[in-house]
CSV table of C-alpha atoms and ligand atoms in Angstrom, one decimal:
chain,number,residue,atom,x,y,z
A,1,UNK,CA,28.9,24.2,-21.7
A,2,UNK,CA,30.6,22.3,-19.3
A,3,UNK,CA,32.8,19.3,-20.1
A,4,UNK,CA,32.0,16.2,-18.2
A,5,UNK,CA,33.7,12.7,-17.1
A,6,UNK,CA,31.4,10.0,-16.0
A,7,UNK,CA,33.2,7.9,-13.2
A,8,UNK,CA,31.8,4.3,-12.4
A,9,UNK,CA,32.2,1.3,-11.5
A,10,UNK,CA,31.1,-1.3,-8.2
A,11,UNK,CA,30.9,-0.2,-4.9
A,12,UNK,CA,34.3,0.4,-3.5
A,13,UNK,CA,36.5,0.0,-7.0
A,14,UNK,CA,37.8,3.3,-6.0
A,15,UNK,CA,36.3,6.0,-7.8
A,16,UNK,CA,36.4,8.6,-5.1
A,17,UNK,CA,40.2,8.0,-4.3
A,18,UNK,CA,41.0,8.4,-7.9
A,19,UNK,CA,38.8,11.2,-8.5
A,20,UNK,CA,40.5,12.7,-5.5
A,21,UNK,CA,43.6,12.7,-6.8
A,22,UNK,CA,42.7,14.0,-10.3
A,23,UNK,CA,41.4,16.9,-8.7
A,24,UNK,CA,44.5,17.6,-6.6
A,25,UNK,CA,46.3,17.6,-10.5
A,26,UNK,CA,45.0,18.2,-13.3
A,27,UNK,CA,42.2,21.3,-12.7
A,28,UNK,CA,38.9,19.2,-13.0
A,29,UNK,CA,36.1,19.3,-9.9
A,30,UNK,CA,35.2,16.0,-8.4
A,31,UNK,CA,31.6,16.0,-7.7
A,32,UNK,CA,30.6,13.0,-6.5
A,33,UNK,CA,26.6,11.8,-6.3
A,34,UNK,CA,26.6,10.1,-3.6
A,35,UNK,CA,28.5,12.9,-1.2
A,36,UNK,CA,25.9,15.3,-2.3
A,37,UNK,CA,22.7,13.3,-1.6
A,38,UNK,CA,24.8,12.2,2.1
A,39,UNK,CA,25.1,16.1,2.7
A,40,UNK,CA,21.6,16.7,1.3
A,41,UNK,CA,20.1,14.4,3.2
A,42,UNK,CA,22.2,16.1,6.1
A,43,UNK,CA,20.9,19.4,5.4
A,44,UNK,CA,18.6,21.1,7.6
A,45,UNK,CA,15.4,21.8,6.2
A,46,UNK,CA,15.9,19.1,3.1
A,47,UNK,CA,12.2,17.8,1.9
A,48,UNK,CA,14.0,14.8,0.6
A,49,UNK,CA,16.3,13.6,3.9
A,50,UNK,CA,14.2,10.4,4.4
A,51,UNK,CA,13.6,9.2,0.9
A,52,UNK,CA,17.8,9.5,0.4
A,53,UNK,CA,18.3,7.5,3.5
A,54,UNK,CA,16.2,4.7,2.7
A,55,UNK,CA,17.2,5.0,-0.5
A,56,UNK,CA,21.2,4.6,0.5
A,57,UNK,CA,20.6,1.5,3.3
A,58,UNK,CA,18.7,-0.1,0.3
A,59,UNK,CA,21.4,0.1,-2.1
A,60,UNK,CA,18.6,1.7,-4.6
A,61,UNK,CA,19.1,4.4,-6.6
A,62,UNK,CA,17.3,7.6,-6.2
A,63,UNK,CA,14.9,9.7,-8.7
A,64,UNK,CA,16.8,11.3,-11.2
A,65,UNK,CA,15.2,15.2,-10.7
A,66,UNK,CA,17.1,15.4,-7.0
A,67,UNK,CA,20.4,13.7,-8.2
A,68,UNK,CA,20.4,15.7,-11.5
A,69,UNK,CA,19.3,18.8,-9.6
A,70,UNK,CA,22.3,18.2,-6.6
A,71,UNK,CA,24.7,18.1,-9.7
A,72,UNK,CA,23.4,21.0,-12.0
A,73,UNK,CA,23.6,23.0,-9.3
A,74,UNK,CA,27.1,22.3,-7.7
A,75,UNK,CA,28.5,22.7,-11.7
A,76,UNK,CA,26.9,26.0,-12.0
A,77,UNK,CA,28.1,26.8,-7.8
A,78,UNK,CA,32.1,25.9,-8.9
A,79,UNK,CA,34.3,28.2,-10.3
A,80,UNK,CA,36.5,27.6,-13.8
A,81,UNK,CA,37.3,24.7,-14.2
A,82,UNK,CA,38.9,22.3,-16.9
A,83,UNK,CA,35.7,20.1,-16.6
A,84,UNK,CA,33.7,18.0,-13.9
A,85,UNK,CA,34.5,14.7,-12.8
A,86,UNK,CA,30.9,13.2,-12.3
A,87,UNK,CA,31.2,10.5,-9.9
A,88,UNK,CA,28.6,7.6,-9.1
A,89,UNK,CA,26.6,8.5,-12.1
A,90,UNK,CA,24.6,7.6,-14.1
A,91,UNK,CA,23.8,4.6,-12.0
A,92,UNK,CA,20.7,3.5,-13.9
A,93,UNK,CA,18.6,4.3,-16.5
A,94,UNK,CA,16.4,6.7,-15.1
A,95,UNK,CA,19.4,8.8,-14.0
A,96,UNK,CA,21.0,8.4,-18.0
A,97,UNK,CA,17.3,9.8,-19.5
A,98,UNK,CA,17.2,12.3,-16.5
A,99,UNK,CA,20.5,13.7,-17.4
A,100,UNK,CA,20.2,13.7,-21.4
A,101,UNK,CA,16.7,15.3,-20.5
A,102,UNK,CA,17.9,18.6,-17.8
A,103,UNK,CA,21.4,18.7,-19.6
A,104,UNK,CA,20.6,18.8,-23.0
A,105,UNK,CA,23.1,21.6,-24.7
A,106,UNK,CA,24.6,22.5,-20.7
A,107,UNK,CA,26.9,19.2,-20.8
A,108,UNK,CA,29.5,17.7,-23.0
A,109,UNK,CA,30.2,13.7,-22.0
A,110,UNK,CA,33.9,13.8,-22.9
A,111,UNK,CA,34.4,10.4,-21.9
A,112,UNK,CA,33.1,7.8,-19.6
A,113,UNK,CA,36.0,6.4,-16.8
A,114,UNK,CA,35.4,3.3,-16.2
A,115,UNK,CA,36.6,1.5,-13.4
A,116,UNK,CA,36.7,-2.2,-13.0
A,117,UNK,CA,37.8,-4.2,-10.3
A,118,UNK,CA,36.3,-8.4,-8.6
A,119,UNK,CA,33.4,-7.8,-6.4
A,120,UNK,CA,35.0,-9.7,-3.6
A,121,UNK,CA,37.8,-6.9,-3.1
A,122,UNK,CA,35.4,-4.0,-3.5
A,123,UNK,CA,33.4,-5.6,-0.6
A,124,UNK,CA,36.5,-6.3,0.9
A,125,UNK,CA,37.8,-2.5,1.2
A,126,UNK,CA,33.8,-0.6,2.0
A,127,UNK,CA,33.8,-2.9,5.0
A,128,UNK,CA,37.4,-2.0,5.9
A,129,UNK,CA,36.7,2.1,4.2
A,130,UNK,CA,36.1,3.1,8.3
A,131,UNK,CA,33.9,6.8,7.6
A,132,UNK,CA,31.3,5.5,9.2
A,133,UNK,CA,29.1,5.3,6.2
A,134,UNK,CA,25.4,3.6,7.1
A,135,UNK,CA,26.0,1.3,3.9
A,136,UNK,CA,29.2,0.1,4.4
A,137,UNK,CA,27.7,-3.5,6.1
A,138,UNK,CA,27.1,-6.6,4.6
A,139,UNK,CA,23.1,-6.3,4.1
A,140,UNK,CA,23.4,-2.9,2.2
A,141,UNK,CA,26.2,-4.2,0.3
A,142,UNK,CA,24.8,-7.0,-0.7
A,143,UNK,CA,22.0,-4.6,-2.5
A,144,UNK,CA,24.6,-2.2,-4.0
A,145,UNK,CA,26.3,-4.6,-5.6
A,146,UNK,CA,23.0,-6.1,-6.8
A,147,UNK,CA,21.5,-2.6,-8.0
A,148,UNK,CA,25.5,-2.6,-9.6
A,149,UNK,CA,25.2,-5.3,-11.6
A,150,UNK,CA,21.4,-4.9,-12.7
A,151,UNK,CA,21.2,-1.5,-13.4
A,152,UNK,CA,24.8,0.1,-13.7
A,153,UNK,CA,26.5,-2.3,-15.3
A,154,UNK,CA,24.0,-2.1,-18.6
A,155,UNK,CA,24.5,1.7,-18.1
A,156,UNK,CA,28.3,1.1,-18.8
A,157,UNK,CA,27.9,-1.3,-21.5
A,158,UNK,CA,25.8,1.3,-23.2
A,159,UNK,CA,29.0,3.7,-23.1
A,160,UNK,CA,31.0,1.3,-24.4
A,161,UNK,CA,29.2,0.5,-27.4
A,162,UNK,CA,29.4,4.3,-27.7
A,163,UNK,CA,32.6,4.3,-27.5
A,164,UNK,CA,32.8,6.8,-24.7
A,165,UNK,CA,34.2,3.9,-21.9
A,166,UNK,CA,37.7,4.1,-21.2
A,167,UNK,CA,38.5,1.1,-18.6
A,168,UNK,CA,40.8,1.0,-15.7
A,169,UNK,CA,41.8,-2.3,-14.1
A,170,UNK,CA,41.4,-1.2,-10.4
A,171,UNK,CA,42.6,-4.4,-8.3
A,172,UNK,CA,46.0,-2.9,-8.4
A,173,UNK,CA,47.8,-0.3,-5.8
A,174,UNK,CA,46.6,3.3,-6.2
A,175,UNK,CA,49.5,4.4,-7.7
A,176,UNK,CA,49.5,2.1,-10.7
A,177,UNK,CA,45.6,2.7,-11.1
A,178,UNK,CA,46.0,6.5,-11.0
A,179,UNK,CA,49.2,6.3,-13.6
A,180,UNK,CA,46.8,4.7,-16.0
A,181,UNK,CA,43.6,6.9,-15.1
A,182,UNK,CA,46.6,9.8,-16.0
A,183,UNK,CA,47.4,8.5,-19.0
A,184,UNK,CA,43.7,8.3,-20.5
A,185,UNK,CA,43.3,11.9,-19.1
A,186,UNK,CA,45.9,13.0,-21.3
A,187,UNK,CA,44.7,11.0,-24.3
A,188,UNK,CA,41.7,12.6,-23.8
A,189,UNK,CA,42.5,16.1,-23.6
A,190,UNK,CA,44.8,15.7,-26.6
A,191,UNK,CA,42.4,14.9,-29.4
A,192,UNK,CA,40.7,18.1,-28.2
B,201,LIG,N1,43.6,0.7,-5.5
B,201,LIG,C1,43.3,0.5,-4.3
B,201,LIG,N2,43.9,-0.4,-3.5
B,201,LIG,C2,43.5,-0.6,-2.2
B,201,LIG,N3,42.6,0.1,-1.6
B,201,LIG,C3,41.9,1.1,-2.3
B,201,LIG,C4,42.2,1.3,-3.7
B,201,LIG,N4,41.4,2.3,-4.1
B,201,LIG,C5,40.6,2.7,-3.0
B,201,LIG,N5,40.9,1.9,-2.0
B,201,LIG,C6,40.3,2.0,-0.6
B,201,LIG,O1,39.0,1.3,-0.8
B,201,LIG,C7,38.0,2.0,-0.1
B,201,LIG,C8,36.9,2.5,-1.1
B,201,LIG,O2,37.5,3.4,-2.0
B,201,LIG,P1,36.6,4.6,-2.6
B,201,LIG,O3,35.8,5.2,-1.4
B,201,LIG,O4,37.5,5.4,-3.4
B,201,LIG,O5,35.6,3.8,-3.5
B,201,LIG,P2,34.3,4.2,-4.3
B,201,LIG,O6,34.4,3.5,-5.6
B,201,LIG,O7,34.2,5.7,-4.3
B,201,LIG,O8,33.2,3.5,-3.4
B,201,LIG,P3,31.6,3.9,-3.3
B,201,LIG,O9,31.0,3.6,-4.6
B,201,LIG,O10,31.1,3.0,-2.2
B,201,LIG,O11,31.6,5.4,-2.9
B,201,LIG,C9,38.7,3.2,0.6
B,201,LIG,O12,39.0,2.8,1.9
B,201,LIG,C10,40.0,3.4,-0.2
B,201,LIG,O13,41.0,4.0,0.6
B,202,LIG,N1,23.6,8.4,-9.0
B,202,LIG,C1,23.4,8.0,-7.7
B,202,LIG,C2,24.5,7.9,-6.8
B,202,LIG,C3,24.3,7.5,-5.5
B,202,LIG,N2,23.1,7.2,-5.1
B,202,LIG,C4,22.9,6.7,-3.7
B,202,LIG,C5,22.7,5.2,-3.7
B,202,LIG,C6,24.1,4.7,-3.5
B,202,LIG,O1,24.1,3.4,-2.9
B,202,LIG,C7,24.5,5.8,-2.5
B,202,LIG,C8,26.0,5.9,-2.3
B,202,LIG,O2,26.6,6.2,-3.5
B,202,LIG,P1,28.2,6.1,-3.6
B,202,LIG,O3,28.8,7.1,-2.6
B,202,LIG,O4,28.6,4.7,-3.2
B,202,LIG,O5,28.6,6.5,-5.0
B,202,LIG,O6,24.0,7.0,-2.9
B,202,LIG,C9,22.0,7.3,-6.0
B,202,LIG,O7,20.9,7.0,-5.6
B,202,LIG,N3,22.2,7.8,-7.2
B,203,LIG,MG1,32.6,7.0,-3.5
């Protein structure tokens, strides 16, 4: 069974720096979504390269069965682990169902990381990110933070009438953000 943290929140609040640096500490695998449809759409050979570009300079999320797939795989690809940090999903509800559907008995949600931080600064910092990423302008973003806010921000509200949302206030300097992502971690992993 392997034990999973959901990471989201808006465009740009951070969630790969902070998974990053989780990784680096405390034994759990970033994967992120949105890396592995980039490098899937990269790959050489990939049935799906097109669909995952239009889908990322759209800001729209795409079908559940290739994210799901990109993820399954890369869990079952990495070695022992203390769990997966699950980054950029789920984004909608099609990728929720999707997951509950191909993970059913292979996944345990041990919590959901949420973190928030204004619009305005997470625009602010993908326009200033510099990796060259094909929706890092202002059209795309404009329609990521729209798909945010219909889709993904339901998504979290779900979780945290679940009670599975832990929130981070992410408008603040890495360090302070990651000392509280630490101390939820550790929460965490001691009621276990
Ligand atoms: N707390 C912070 N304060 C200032 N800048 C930050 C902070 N966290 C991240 N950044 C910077 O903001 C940019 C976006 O961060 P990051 O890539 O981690 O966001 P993300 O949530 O993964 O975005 P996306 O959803 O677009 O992948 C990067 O350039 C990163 O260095
Ligand atoms: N569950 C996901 C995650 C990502 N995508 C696509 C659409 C996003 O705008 C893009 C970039 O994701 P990010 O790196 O910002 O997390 O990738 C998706 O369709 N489904
Ligand atoms: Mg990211």
């Amino acid at each position: 069974m392997h034990n999973v943290v959901f990471v989201l929140g808006p465009p740009g609040s951070g969630k790969g720096t902070i998974c990053a640096k989780i990784q680096e500490n405390l034994n759990y695998v970033h994967l992120s979504a949105g890396d592995l449809l980039r490098a899937e759409r990269q790959r050489e050979g990939s049935e799906f390269g097109a669909l995952i570009e239009s889908h990322i300079r759209n800001g729209s999320i795409v079908p559940v069965e290739i994210t799901c797939s990109l993820l399954e795989n890369a869990m079952k690809a990495s070695g022992d682990a203390k769990g997966f940090l699950v980054d950029g999903f789920p984004r909608n509800e099609d990728n929720l169902q999707g997951w509950n559907k191909q993970m059913n008995g292979k996944a345990f949600i041990q919590f959901v990381l949420f973190l928030s931080c204004p619009v305005p600064i997470c625009i602010e910092r993908c326009l200033n990110r510099g990796q060259g990423r094909t929706d890092d302008n202002e059209e795309s973003l404009k329609k990521r933070v729209e798909t945010y806010n219909q889709q993904t921000f339901p998504i979290i509200e779900h979780f945290k009438k679940s009670e599975l949302a832990r929130e981070v206030k992410s408008e603040r300097p890495v360090d302070e953000v990651y000392a509280d992502v630490v101390n939820v971690f550790n929460e965490a992993n001691k009621q276990k």
